[in-house]
Short mmCIF file of C-alpha atoms in Angstrom, two decimals:
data_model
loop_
_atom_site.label_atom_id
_atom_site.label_comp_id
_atom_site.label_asym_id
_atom_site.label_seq_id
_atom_site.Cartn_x
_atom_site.Cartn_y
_atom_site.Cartn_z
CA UNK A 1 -7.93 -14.88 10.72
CA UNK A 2 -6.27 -12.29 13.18
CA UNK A 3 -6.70 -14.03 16.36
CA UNK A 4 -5.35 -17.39 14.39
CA UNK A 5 -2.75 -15.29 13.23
CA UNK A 6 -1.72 -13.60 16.40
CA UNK A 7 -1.93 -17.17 18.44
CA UNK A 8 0.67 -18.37 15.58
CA UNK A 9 3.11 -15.48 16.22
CA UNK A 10 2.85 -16.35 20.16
CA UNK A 11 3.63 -19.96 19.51
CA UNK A 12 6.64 -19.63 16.55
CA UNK A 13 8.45 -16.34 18.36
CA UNK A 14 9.67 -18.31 21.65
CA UNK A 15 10.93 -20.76 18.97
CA UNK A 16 12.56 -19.07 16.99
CA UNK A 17 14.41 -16.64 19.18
CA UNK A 18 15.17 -19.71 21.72
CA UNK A 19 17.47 -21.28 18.58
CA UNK A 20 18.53 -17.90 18.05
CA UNK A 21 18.63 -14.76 20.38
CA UNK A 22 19.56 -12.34 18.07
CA UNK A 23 17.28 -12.85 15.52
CA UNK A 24 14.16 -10.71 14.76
CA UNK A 25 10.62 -11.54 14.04
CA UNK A 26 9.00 -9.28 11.57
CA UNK A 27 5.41 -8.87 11.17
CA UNK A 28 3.87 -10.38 7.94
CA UNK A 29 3.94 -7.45 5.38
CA UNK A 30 0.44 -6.09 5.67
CA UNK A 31 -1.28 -4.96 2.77
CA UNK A 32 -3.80 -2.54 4.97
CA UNK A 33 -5.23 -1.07 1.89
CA UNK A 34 -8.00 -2.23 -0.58
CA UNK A 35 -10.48 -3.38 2.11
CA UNK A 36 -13.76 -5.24 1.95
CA UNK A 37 -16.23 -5.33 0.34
CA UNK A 38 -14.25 -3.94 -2.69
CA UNK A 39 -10.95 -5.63 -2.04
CA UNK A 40 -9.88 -8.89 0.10
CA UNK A 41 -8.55 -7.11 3.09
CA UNK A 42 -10.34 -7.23 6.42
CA UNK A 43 -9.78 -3.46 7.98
CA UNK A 44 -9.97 -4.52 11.65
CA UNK A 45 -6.93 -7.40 10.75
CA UNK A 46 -3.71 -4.97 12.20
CA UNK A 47 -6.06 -4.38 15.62
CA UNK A 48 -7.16 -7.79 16.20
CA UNK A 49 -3.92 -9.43 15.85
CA UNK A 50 -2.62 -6.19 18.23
CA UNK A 51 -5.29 -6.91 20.33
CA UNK A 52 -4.80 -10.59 20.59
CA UNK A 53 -0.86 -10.16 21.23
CA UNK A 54 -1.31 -7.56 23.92
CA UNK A 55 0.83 -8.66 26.92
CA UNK A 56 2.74 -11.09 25.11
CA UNK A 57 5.63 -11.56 23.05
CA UNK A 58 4.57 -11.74 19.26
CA UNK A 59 6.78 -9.72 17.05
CA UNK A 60 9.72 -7.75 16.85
CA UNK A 61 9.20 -5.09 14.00
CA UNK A 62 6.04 -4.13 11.96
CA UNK A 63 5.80 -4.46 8.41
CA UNK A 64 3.57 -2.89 5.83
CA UNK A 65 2.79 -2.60 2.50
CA UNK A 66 2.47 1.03 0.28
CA UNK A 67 1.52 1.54 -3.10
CA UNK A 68 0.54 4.89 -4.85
CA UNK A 69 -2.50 4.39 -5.49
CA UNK A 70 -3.57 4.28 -2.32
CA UNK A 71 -2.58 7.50 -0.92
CA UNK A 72 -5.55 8.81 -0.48
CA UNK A 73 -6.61 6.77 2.18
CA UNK A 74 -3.16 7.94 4.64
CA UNK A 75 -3.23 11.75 3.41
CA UNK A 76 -5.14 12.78 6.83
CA UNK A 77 -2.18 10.98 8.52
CA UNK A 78 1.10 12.82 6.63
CA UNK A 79 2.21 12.81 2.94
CA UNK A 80 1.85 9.35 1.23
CA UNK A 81 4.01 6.65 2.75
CA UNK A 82 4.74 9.27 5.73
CA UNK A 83 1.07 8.74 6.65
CA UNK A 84 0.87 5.63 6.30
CA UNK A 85 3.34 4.86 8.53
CA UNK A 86 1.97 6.92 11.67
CA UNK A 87 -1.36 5.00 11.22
CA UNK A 88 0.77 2.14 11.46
CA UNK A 89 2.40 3.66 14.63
CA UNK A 90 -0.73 4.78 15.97
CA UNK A 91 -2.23 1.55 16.51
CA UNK A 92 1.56 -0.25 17.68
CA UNK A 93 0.63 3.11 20.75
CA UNK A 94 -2.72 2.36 21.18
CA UNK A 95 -1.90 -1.40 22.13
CA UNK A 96 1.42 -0.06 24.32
CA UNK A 97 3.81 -1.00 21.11
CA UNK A 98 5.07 2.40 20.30
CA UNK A 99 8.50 1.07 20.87
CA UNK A 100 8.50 -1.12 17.88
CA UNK A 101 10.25 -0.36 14.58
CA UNK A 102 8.75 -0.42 11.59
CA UNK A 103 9.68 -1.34 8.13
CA UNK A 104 7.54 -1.32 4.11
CA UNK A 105 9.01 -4.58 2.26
CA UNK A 106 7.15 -3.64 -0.41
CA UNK A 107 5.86 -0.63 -2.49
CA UNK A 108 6.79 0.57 -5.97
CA UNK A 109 5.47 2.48 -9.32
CA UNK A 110 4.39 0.70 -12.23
CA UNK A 111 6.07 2.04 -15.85
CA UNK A 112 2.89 0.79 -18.06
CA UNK A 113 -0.01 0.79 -16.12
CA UNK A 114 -2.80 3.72 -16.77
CA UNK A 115 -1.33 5.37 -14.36
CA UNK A 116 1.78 5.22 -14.41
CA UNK A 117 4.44 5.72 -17.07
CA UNK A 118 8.61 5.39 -16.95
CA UNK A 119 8.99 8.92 -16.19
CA UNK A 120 6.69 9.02 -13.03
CA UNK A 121 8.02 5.30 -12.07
CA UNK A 122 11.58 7.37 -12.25
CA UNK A 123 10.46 9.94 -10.33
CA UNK A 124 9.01 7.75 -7.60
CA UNK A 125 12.29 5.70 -7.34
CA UNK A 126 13.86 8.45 -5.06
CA UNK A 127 10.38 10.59 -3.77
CA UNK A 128 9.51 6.65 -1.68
CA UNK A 129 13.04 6.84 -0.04
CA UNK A 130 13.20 10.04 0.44
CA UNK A 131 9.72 10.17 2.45
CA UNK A 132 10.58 7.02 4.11
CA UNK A 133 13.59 8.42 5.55
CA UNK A 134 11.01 11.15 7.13
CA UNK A 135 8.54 8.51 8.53
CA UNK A 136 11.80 6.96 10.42
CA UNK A 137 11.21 3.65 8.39
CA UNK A 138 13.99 1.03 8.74
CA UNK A 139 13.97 -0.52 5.80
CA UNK A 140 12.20 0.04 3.02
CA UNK A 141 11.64 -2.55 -0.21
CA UNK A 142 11.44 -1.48 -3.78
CA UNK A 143 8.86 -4.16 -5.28
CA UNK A 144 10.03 -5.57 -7.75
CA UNK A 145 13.41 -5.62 -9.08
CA UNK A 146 12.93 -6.95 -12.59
CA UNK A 147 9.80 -6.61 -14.81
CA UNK A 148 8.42 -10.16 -15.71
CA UNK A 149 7.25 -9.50 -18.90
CA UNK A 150 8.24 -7.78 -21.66
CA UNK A 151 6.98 -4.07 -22.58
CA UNK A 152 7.39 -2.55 -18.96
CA UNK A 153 6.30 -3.13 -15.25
CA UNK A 154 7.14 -2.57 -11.66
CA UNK A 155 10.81 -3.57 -12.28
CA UNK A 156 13.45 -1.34 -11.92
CA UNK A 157 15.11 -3.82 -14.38
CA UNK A 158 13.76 -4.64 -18.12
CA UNK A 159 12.61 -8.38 -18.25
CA UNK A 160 16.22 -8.69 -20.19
CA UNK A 161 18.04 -6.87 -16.50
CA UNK A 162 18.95 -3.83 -18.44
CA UNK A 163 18.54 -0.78 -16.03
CA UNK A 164 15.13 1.23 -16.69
CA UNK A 165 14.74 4.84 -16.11
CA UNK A 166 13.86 4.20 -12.56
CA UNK A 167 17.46 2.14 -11.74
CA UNK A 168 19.09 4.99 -12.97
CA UNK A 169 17.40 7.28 -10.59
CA UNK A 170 17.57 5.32 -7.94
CA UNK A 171 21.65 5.02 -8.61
CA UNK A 172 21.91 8.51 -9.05
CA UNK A 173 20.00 8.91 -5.42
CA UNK A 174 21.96 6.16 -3.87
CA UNK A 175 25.55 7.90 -5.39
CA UNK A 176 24.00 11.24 -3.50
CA UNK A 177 22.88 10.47 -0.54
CA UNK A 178 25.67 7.47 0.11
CA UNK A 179 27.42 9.37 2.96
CA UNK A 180 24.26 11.74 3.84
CA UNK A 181 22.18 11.73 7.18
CA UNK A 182 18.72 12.57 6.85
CA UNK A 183 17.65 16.20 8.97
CA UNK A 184 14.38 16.97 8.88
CA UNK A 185 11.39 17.89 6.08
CA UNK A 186 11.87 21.65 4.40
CA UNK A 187 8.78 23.42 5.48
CA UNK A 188 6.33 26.30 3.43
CA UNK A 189 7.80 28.69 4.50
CA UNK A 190 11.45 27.65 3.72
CA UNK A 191 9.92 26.78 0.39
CA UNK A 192 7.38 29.24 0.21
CA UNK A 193 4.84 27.26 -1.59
CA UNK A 194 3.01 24.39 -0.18
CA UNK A 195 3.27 22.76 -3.48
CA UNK A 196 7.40 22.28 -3.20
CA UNK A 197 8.10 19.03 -1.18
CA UNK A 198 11.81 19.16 0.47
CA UNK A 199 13.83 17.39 2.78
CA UNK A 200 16.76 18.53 4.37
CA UNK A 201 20.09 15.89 5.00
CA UNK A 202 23.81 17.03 6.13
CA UNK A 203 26.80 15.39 4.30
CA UNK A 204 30.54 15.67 4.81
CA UNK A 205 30.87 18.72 2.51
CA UNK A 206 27.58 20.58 4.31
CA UNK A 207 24.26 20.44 3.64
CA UNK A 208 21.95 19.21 0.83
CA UNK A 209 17.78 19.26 -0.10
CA UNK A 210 15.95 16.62 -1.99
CA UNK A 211 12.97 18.64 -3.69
CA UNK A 212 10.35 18.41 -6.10
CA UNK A 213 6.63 20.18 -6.61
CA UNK A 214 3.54 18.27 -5.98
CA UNK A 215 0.29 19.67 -7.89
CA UNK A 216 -2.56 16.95 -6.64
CA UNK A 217 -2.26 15.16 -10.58
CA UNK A 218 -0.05 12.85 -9.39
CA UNK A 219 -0.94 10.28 -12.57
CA UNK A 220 -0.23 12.83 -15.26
CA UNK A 221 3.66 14.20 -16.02
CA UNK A 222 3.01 16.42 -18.59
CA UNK A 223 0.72 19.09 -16.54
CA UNK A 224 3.56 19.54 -14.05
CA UNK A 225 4.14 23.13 -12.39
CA UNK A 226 7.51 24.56 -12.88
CA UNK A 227 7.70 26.65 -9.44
CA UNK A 228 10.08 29.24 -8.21
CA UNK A 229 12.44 27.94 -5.10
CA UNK A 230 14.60 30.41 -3.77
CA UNK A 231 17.32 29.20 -1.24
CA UNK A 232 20.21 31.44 0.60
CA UNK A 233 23.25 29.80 -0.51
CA UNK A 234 26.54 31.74 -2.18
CA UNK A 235 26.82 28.60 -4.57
CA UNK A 236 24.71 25.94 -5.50
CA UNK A 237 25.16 22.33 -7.34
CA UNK A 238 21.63 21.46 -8.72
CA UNK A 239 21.77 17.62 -9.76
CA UNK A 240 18.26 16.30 -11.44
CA UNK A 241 17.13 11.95 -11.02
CA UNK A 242 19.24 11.02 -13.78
CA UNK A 243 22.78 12.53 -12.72
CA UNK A 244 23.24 15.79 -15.31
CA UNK A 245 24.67 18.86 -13.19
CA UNK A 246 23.87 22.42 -13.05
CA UNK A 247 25.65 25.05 -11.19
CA UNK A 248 24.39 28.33 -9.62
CA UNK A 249 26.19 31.33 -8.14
CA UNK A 250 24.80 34.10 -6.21
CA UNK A 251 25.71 36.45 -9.22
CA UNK A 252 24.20 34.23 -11.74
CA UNK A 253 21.32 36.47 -11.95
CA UNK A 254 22.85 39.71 -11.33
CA UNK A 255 22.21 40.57 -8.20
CA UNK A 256 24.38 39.69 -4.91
CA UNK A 257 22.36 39.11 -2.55
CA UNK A 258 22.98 35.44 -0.85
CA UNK A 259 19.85 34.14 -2.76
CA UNK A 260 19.85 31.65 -5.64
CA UNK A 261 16.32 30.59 -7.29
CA UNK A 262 16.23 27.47 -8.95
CA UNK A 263 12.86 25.72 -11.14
CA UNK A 264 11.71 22.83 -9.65
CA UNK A 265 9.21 20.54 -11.07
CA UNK A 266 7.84 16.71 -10.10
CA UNK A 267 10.98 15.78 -11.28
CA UNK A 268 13.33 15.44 -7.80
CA UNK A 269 16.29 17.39 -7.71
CA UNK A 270 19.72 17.58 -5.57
CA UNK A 271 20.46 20.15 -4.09
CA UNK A 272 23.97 20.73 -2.70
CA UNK A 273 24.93 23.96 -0.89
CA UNK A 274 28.89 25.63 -1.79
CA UNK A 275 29.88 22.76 -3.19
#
């Protein structure tokens, strides 16, 4: 119940931050997907409890929930969890909360569900941290760490802790990004197709894009376009999910002209400029 909810919040949070000032109260992770009367989830929930806590002291951060399947639902917002997440900050706004951060403890691709598979669960490792970094997210949670059964799962981990596919992408993405800071999103005309999602970060040695193509199948691998990305750079290290290195030069293709074209797929790729 939202208003029980929200009267709960205003009784715990001048506990909890009287025994300790510094510490923050986070917003229970909100599903805010798969609403009634197909699903549990009550649709007016995130209002009401805004609604209820207007003027007093609730919460310190929100906290949502974003799965894949779901995008559809955020796309009039922004791009998957990008979307999501100004909804989210839309109605913090509406209720004079715009000031609040915001953080996803939980999303995640399954390897063996019917739709999903290891290589698209791989793929989504880095494309969920990437966007997040966009939508200004504080922390996001990769749910969960270890399958629990044998066969495949959410896990980024086997149900034996042996690294899947997806670790390894996401360890190839941390080892890239470690000492990055996130820009700003590449857009169409930078890319010059709408398809060919890019984001832009600046690292000690210069700058570097995270991109990939999106063709609207997002549950199917094997139907993936292989599009044409042409970026002004004398030199270029191209780095795919999984670590293996490919190097460009300005020449490669036997004209000098500044421009190097690279194939980019679903599959993210590293891009890092005169390495």
């Amino acid at each position: 119940d939202a208003e029980d909810y929200a009267a709960l919040l205003q009784h715990l949070y001048p506990v909890v931050r009287g025994a300790s000032p510094g510490t923050k109260v986070v917003f229970g992770g909100l599903a805010l997907d798969w609403f009634v009367p197909d699903g549990p989830f009550d649709p007016d929930f995130l209002d009401n409890v805004l609604a209820a806590c207007e003027g007093q002291k609730c919460f310190d951060v929100m906290n949502f929930h974003y799965y894949p399947t779901f995008r559809s639902n955020w796309e009039s917002h922004g791009t998957a969890i990008i979307g999501k997440t100004t909804y989210v900050r839309e109605r913090l706004a509406a209720y004079d909360l715009a000031e609040k951060p915001v953080i996803c403890t939980e999303t995640g691709w399954d390897s063996v569900a019917s739709w999903g598979s290891d290589e698209l669960q791989s793929r989504y490792a880095i494309k969920a941290y990437v966007r997040g970094m966009e939508a200004d997210l504080d922390v996001v949670t990769w749910f969960w760490a270890r399958d629990s059964e044998p066969g495949g799962g959410p896990g980024l981990l086997d149900v034996s802790r042996q690294p899947k596919d997806s670790y390894r992408a996401f360890e190839t993405m941390t080892l890239m990004l470690e000492n990055a800071v996130y820009q700003r999103m590449l857009t169409p005309a930078e890319t010059g197709d709408e398809r060919i999602e890019g984001y832009v970060f600046e690292t000690g040695k210069g700058r570097m894009d995270v991109v990939w193509a999106e063709d609207g199948t997002r549950y199917v691998a094997e139907d993936d376009p292989f599009l044409s990305l042409t970026v002004e750079a004398g030199a270029l290290r191209v780095v795919d999910k999984f670590g293996h290195e490919t190097e460009y030069r300005d020449e490669s293709d036997g004209v000098v002209d500044g421009k190097i074209t690279v194939q980019v797929s679903g599959s993210p790729l590293f891009l890092e400029y005169g390495w």
